[in-house]
PDB file of C-alpha atoms in Angstrom:
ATOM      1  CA  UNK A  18       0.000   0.000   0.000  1.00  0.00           C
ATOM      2  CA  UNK A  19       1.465   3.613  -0.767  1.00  0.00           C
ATOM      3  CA  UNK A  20       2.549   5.531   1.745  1.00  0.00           C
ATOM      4  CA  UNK A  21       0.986   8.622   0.509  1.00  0.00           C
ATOM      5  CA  UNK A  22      -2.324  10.043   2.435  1.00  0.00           C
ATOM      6  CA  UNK A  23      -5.646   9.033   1.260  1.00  0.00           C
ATOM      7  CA  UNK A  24      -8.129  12.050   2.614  1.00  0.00           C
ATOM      8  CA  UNK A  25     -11.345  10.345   3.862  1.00  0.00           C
ATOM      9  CA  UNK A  26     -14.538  12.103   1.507  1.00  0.00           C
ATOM     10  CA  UNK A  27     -16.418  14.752   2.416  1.00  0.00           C
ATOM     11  CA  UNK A  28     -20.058  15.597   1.485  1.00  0.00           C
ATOM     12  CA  UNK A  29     -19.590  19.249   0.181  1.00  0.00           C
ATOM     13  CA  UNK A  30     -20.988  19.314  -2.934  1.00  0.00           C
ATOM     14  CA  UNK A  31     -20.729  22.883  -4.049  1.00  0.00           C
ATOM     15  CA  UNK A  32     -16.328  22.952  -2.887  1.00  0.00           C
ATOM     16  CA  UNK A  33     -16.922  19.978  -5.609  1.00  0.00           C
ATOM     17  CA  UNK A  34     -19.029  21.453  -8.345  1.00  0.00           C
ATOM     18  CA  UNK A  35     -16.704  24.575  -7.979  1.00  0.00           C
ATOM     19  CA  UNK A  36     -13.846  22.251  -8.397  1.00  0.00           C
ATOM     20  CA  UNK A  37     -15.378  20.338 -11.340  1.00  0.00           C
ATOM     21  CA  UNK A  38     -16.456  23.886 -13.290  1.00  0.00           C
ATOM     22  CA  UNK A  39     -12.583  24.651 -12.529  1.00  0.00           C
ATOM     23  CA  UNK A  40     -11.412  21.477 -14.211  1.00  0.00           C
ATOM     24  CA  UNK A  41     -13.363  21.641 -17.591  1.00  0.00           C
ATOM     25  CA  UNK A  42     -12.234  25.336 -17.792  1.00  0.00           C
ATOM     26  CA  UNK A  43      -8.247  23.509 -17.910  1.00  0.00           C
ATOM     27  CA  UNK A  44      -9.824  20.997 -20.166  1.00  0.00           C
ATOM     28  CA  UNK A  45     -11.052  23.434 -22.439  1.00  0.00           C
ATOM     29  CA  UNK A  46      -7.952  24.994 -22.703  1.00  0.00           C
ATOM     30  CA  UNK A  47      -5.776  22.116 -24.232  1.00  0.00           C
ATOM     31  CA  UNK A  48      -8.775  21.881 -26.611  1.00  0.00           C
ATOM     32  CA  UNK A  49      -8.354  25.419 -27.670  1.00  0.00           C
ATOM     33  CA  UNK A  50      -4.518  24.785 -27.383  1.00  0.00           C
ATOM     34  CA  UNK A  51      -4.491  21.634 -29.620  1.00  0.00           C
ATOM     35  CA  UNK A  52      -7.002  23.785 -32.145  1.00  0.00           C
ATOM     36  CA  UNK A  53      -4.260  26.010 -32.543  1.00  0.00           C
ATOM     37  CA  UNK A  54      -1.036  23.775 -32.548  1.00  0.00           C
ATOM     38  CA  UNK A  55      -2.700  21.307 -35.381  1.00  0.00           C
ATOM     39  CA  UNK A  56      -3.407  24.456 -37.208  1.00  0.00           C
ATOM     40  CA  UNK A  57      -0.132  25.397 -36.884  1.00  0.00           C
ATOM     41  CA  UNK A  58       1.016  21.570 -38.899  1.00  0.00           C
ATOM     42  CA  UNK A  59       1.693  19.526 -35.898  1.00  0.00           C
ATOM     43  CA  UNK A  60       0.210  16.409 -35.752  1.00  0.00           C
ATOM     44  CA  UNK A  61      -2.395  15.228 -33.392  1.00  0.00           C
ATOM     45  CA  UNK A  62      -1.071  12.333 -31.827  1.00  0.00           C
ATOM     46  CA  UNK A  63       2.292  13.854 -30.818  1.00  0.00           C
ATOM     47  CA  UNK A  64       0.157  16.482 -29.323  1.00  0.00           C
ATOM     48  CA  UNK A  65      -1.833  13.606 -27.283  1.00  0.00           C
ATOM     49  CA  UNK A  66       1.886  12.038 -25.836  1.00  0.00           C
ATOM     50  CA  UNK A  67       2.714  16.121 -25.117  1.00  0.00           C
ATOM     51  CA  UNK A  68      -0.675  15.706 -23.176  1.00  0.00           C
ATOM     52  CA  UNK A  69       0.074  12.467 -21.531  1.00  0.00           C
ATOM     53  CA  UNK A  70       4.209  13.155 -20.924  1.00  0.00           C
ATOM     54  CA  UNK A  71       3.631  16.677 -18.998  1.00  0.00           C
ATOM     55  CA  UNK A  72       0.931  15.019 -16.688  1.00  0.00           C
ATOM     56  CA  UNK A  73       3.103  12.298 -16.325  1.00  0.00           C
ATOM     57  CA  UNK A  74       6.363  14.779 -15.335  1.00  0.00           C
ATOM     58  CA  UNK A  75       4.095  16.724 -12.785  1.00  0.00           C
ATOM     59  CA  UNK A  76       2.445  13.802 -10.935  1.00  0.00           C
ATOM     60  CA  UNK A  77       5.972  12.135 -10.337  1.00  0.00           C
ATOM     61  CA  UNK A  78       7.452  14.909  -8.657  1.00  0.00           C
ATOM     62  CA  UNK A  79       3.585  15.408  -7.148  1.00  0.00           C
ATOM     63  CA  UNK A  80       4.437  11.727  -5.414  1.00  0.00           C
ATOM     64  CA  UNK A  81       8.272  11.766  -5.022  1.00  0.00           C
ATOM     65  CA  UNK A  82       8.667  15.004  -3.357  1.00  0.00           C
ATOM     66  CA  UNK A  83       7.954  13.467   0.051  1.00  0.00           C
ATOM     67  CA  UNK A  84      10.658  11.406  -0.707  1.00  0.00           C
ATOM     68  CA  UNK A  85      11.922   8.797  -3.793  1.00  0.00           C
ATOM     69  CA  UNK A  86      10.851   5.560  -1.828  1.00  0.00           C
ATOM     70  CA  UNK A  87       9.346   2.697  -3.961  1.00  0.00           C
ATOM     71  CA  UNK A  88       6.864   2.753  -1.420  1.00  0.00           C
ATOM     72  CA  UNK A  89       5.153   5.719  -2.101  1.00  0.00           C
ATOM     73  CA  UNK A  90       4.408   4.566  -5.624  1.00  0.00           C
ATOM     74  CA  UNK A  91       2.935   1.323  -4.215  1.00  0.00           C
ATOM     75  CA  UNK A  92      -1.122   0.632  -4.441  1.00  0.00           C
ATOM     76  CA  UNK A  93      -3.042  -2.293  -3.269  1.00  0.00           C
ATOM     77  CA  UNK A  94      -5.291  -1.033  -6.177  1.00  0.00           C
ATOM     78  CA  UNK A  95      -3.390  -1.169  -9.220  1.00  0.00           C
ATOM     79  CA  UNK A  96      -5.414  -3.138 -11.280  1.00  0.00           C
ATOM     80  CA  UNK A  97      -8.588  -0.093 -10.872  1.00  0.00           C
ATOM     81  CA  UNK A  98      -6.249   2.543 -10.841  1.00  0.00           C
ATOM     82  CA  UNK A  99      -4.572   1.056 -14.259  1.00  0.00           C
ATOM     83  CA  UNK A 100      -8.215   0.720 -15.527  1.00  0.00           C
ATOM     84  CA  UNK A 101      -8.807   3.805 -14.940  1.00  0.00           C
ATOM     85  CA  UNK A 102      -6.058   5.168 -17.108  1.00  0.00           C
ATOM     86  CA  UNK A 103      -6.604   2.956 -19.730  1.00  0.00           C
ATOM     87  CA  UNK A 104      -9.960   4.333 -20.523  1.00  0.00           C
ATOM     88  CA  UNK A 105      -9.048   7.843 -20.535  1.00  0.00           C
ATOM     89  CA  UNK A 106      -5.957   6.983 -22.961  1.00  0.00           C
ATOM     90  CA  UNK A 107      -8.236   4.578 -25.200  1.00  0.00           C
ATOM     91  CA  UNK A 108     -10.703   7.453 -25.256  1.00  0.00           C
ATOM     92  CA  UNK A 109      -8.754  10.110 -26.230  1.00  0.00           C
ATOM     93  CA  UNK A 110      -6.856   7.755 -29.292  1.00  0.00           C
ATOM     94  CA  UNK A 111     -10.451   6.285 -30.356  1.00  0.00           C
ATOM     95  CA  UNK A 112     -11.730  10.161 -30.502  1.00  0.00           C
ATOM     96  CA  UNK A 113      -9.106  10.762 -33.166  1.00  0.00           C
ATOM     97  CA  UNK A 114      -9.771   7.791 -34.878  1.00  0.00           C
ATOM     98  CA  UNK A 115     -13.534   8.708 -35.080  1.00  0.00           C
ATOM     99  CA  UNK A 116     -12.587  12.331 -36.513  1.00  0.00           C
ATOM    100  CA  UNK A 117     -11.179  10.598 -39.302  1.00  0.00           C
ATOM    101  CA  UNK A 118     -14.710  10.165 -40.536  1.00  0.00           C
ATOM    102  CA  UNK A 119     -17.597  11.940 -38.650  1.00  0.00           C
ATOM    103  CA  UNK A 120     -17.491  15.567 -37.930  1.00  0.00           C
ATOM    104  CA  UNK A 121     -17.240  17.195 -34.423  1.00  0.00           C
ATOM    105  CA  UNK A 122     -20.736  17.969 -33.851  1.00  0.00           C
ATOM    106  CA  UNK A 123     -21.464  14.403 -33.937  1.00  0.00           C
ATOM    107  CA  UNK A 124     -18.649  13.130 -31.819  1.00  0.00           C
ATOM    108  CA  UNK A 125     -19.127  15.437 -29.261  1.00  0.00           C
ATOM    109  CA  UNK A 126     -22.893  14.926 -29.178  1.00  0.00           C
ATOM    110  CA  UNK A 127     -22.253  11.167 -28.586  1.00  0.00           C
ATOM    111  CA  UNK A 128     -19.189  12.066 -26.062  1.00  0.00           C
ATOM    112  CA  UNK A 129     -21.999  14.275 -23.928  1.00  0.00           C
ATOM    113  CA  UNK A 130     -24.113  10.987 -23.390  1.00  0.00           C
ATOM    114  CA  UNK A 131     -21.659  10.144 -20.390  1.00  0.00           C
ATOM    115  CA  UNK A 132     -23.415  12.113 -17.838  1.00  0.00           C
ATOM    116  CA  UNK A 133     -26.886  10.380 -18.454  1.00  0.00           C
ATOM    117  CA  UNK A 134     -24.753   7.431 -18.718  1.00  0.00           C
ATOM    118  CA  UNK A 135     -23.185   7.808 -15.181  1.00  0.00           C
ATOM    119  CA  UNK A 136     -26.686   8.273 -13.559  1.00  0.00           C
ATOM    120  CA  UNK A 137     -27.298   4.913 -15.249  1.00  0.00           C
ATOM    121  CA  UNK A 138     -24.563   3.622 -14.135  1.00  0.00           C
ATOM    122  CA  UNK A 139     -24.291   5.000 -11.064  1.00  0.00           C
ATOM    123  CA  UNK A 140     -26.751   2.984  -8.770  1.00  0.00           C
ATOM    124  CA  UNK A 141     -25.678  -0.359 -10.004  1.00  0.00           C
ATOM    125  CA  UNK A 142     -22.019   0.358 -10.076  1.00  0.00           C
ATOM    126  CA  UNK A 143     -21.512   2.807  -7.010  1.00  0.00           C
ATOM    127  CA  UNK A 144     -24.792   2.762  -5.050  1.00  0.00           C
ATOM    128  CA  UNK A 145     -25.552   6.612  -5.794  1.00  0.00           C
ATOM    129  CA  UNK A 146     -29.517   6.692  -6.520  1.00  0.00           C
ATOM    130  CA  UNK A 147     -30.297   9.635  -9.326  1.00  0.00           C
ATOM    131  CA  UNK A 148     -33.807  10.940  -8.060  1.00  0.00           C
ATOM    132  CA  UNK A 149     -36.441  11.904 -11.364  1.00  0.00           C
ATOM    133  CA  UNK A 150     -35.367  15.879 -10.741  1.00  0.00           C
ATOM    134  CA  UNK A 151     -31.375  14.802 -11.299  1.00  0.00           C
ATOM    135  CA  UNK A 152     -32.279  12.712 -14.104  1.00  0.00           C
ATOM    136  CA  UNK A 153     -34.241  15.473 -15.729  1.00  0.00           C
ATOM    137  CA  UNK A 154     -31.733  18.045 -15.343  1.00  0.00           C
ATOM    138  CA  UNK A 155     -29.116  15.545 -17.445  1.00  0.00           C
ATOM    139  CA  UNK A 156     -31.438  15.041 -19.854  1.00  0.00           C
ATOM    140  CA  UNK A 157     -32.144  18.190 -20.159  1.00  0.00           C
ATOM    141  CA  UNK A 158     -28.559  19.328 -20.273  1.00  0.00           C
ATOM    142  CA  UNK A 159     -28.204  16.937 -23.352  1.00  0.00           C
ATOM    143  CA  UNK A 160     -30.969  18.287 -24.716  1.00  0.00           C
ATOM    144  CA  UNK A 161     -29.542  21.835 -24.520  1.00  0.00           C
ATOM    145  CA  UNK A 162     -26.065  20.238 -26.040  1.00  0.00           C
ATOM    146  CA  UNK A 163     -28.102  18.559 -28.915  1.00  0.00           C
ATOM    147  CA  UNK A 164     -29.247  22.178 -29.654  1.00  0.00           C
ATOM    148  CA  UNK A 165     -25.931  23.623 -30.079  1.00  0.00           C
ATOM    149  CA  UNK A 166     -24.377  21.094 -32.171  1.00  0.00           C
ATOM    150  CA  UNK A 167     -27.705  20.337 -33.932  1.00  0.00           C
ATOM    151  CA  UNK A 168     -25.995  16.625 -35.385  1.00  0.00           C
ATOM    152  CA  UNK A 169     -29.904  16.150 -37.201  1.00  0.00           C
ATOM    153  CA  UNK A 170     -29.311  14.489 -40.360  1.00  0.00           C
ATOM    154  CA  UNK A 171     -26.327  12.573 -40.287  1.00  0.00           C
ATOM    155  CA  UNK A 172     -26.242   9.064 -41.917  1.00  0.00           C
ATOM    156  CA  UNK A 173     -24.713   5.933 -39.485  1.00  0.00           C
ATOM    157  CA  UNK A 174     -21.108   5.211 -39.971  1.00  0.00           C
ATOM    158  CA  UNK A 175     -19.226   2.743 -38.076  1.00  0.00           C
ATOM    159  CA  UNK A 176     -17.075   4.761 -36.555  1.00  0.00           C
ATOM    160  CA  UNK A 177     -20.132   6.551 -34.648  1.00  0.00           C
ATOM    161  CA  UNK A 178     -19.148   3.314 -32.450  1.00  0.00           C
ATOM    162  CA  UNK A 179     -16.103   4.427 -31.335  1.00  0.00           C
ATOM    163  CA  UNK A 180     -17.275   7.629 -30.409  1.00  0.00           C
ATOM    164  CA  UNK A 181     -20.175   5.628 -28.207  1.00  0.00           C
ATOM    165  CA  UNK A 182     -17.667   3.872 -26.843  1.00  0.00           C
ATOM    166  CA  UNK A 183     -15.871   7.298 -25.666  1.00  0.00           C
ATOM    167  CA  UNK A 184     -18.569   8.422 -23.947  1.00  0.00           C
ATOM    168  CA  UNK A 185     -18.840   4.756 -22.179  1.00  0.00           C
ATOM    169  CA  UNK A 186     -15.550   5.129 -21.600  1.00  0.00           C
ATOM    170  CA  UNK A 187     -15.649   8.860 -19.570  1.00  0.00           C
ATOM    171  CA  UNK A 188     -18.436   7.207 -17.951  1.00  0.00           C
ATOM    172  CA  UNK A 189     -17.018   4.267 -16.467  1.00  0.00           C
ATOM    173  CA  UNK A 190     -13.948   6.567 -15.623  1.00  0.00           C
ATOM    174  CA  UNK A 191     -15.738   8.967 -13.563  1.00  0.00           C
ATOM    175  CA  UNK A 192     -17.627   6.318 -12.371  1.00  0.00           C
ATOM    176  CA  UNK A 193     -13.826   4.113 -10.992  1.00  0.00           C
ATOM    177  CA  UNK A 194     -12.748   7.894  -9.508  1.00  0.00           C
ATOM    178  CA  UNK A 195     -15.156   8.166  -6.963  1.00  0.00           C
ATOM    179  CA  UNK A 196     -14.884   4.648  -6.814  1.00  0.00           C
ATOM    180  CA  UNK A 197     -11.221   4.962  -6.007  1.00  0.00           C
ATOM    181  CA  UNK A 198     -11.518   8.428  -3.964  1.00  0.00           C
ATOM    182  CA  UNK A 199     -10.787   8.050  -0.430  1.00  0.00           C
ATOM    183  CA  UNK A 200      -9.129   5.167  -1.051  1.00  0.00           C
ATOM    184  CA  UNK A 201      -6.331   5.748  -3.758  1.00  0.00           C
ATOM    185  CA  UNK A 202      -4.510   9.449  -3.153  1.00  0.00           C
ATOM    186  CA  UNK A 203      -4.884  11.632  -6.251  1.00  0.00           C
ATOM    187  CA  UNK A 204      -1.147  11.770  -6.891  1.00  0.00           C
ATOM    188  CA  UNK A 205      -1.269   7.838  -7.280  1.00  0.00           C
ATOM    189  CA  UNK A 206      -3.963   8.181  -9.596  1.00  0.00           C
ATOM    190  CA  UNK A 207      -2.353  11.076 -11.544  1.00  0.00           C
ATOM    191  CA  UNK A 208       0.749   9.164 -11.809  1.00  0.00           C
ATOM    192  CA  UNK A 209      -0.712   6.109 -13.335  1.00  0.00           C
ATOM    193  CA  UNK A 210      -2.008   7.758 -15.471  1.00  0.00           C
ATOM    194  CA  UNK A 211       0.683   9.728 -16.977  1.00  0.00           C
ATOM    195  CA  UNK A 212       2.450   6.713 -17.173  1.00  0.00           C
ATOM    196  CA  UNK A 213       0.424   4.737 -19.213  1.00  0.00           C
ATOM    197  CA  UNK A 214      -0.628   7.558 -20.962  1.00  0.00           C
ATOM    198  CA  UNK A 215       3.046   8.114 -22.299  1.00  0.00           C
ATOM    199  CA  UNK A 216       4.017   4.738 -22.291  1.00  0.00           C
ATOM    200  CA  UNK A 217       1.283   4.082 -24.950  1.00  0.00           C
ATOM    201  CA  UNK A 218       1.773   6.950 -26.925  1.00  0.00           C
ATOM    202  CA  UNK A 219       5.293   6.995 -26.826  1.00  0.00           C
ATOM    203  CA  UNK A 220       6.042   5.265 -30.203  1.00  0.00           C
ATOM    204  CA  UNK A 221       3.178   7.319 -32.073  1.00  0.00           C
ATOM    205  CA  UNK A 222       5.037  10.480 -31.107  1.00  0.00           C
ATOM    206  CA  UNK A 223       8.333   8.964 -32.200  1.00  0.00           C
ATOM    207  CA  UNK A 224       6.914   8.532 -35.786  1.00  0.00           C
ATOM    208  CA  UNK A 225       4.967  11.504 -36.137  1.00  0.00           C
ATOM    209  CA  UNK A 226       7.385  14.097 -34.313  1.00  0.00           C
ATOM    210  CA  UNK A 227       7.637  17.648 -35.971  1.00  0.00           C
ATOM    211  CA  UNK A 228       8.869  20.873 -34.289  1.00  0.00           C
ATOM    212  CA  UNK A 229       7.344  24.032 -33.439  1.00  0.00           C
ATOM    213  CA  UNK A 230       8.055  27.067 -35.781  1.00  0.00           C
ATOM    214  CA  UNK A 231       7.373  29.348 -32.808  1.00  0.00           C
ATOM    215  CA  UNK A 232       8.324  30.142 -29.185  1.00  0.00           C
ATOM    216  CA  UNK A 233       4.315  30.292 -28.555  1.00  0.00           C
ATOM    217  CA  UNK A 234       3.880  27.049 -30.288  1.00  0.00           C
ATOM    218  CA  UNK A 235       6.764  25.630 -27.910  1.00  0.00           C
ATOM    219  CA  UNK A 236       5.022  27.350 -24.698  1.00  0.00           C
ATOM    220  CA  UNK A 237       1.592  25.634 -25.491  1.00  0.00           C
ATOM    221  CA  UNK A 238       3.042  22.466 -26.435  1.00  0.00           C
ATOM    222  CA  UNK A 239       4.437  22.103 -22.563  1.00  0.00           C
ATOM    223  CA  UNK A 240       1.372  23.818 -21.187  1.00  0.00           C
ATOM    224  CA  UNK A 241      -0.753  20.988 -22.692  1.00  0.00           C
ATOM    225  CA  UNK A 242       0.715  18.193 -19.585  1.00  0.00           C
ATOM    226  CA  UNK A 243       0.226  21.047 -17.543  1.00  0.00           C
ATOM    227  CA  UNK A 244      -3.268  21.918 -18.042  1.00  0.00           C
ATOM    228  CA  UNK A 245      -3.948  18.434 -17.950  1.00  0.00           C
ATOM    229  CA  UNK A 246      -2.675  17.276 -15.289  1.00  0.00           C
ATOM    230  CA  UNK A 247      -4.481  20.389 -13.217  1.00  0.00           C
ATOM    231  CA  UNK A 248      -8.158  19.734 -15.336  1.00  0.00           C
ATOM    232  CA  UNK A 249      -7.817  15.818 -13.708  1.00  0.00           C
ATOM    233  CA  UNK A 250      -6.226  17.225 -10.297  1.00  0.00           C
ATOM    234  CA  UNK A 251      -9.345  18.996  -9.825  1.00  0.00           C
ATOM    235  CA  UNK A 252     -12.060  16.465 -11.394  1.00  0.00           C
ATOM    236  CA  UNK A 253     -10.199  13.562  -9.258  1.00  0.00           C
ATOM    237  CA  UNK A 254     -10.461  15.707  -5.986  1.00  0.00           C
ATOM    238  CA  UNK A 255     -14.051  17.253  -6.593  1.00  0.00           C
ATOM    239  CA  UNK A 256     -14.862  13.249  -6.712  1.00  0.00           C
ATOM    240  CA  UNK A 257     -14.154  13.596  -2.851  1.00  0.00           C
ATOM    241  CA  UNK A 258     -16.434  16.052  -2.251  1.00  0.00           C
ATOM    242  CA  UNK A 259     -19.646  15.342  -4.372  1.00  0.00           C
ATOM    243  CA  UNK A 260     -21.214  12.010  -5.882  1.00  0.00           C
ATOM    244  CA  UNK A 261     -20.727  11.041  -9.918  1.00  0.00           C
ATOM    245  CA  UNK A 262     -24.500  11.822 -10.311  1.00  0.00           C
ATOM    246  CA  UNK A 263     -23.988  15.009  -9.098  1.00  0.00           C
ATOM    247  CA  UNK A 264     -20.757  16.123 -10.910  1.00  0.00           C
ATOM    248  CA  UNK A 265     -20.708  14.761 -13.916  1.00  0.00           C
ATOM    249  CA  UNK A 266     -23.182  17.035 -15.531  1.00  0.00           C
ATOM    250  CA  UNK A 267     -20.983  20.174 -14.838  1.00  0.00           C
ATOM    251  CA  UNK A 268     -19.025  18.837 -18.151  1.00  0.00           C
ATOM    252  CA  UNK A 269     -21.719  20.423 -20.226  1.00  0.00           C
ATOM    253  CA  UNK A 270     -19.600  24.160 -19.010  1.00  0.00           C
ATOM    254  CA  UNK A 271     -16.832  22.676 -21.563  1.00  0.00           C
ATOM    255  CA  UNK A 272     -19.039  23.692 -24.182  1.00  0.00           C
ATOM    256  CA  UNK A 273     -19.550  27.426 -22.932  1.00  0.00           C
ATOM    257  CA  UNK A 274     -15.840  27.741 -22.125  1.00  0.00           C
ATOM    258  CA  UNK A 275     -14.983  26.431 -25.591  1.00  0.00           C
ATOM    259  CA  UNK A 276     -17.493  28.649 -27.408  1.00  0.00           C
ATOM    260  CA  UNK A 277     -16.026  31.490 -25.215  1.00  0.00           C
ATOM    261  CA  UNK A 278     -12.156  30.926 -26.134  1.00  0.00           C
ATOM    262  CA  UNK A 279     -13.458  30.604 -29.601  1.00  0.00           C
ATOM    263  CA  UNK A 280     -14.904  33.892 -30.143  1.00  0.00           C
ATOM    264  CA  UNK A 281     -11.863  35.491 -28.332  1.00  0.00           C
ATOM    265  CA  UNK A 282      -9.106  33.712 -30.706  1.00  0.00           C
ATOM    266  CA  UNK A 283     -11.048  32.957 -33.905  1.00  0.00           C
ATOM    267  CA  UNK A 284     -13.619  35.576 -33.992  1.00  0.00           C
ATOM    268  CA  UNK A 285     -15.825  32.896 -34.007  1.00  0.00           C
ATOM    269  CA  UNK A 286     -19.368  34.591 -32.747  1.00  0.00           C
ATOM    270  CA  UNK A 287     -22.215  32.031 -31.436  1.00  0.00           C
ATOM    271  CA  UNK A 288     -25.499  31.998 -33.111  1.00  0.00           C
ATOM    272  CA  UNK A 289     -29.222  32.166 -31.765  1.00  0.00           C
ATOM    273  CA  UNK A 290     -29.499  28.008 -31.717  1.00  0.00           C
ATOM    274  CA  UNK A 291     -26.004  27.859 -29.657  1.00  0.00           C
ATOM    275  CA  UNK A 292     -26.995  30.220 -27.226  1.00  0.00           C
ATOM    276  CA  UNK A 293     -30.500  28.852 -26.245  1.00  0.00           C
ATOM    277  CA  UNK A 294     -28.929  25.812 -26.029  1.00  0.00           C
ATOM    278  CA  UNK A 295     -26.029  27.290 -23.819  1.00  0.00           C
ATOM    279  CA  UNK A 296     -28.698  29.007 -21.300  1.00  0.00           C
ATOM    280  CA  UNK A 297     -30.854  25.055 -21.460  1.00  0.00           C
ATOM    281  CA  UNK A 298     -27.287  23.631 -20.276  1.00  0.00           C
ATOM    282  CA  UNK A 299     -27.160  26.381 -17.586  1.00  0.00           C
ATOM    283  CA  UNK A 300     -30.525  26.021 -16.453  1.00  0.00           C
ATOM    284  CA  UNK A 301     -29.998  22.080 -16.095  1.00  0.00           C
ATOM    285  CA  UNK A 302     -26.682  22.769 -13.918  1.00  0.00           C
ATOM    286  CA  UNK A 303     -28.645  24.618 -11.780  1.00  0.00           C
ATOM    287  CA  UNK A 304     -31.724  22.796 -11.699  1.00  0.00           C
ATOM    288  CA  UNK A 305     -28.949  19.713 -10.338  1.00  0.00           C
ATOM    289  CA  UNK A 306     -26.984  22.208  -7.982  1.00  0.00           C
ATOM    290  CA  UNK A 307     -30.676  23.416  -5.997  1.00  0.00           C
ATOM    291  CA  UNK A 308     -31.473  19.918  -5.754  1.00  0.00           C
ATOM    292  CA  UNK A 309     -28.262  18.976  -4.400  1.00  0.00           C
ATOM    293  CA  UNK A 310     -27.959  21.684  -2.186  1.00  0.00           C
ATOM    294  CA  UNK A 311     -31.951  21.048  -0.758  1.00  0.00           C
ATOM    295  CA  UNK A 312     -30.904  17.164  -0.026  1.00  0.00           C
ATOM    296  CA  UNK A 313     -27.775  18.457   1.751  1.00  0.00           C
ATOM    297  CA  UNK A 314     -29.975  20.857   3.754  1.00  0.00           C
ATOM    298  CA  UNK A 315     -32.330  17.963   4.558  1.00  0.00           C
ATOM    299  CA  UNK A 316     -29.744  15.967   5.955  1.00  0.00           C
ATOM    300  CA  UNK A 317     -28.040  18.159   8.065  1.00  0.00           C
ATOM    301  CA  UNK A 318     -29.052  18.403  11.910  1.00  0.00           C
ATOM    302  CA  UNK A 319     -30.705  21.088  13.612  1.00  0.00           C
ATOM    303  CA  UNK A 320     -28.125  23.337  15.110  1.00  0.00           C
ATOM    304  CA  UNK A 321     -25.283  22.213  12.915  1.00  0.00           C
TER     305      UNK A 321
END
């Protein structure tokens, strides 16, 4: 077993929603990052090991700082923890694999299925019971996400699979970090899976390798483990704070922030569908957060 602290969980679900809103802002940010970088001729899946081998740099000295003893990298649940890191890595190789063919409105339409997912999921796998209002506000949040990418239209390919099997994938992974939280420490978890991450990738950023032509390109090329490893910092310790049900529709924000770094760098200016369907995937966070926050007030003591 490591030797690094496992903090016991807490039920503070808005410290974890703030947390989660936090991390999709950093995950937003390699998206906009990686829009930029491929546009600037650098190939996707040497950006993905960038992604993997900063995380993976950060999280070691994250662990070893307290000292480089074998023990501290030790877990009695490697074989979860492992998991775990395998379906982020699969997901994020199988997503370029699916771009190939289908555009982005329809992978990321699929992709957004994880949160109703996870509620599905959740009482089987976890316990967690998704009351009808919860279950609403996800649907509804999809709903609102449907709206913005409007995906209407498009004929079944195969690899409309592989993006399904993303959105499984995000499930079951938010799904094994609550599982794991309170149990595993988040710098064992982070430094699993920047290992496997690079490990993986490794020879696909071998072959593809091309250098920046810029100092900027350079700078976001590094930032990219950075940002990562903070967006999954955050989501993996919000986990300790709030249940799966309750967090994992705060990853319909990624839209927003993405539609907001957008318009800043690209000019790019929302339409009237994108931002009724922006204020429907509001309204459903909130919807979740009131009900969350009336259950916690229902629970709590007199005098406490």
């Amino acid at each position: 077993m490591s030797r690094v602290a496992v903090p016991a969980l807490e039920d503070r679900a808005t410290l974890g929603i703030g947390m989660m809103l936090a991390a999709w802002l950093f995950f937003s940010m390699i998206d906009t990052s990686v829009k930029w970088l491929v546009l600037a001729g650098l190939p996707a899946l040497q950006l993905a090991f960038m992604r993997y081998v900063g995380h993976f740099v950060i999280s070691t000295w994250a662990v070893a700082r307290g000292g480089m003893d074998v023990e501290r990298f030790k877990t009695d649940r490697l074989g979860l923890v492992l998991f775990r890191a395998y379906l982020l890595t699969s997901s994020t190789a199988l997503n370029f694999i699916a771009l190939l063919y289908l555009p982005l409105t329809v992978t990321a339409s699929i992709m957004f299925t994880s949160p109703i997912l996870v509620c599905l999921l959740g009482r089987p796998l976890l316990g967690e019971r998704a009351g009808p209002w919860r279950i609403f506000g996800i649907v509804l949040g999809f709903v609102g996400v449907l709206v913005v990418m409007r995906p209407f239209g498009t004929e079944f390919h195969w690899a409309m699979l592989l993006s399904l099997n993303n959105a499984l994938a995000m499930a079951l992974y938010s799904i094994l970090t609550r599982k794991l939280s309170g149990v595993v420490s988040t710098e064992i978890m982070q430094f699993y899976m920047g290992l496997f991450g690079t490990v993986v990738l490794l020879p696909t950023a071998i072959w593809t390798w091309t250098n920046p032509t810029t100092t900027l390109d350079w700078v976001l090329l590094v930032l990219l483990g950075v940002f990562g490893w903070a967006g999954h910092e955050l989501l993996t310790r919000a986990h300790r704070f709030a249940t799966a049900n309750t967090l994992m529709p705060y990853a319909y924000f990624f839209l927003l922030f993405l539609s907001i770094s957008s318009y800043l760098i690209w000019g790019h200016i929302p339409d009237a569908a994108t931002l009724i369907g922006a204020a429907i995937i509001i309204g459903s966070g909130l919807l979740i957060w009131v009900r969350t926050r009336k259950r916690a007030v229902l629970r709590t003591p007199p005098g406490v």
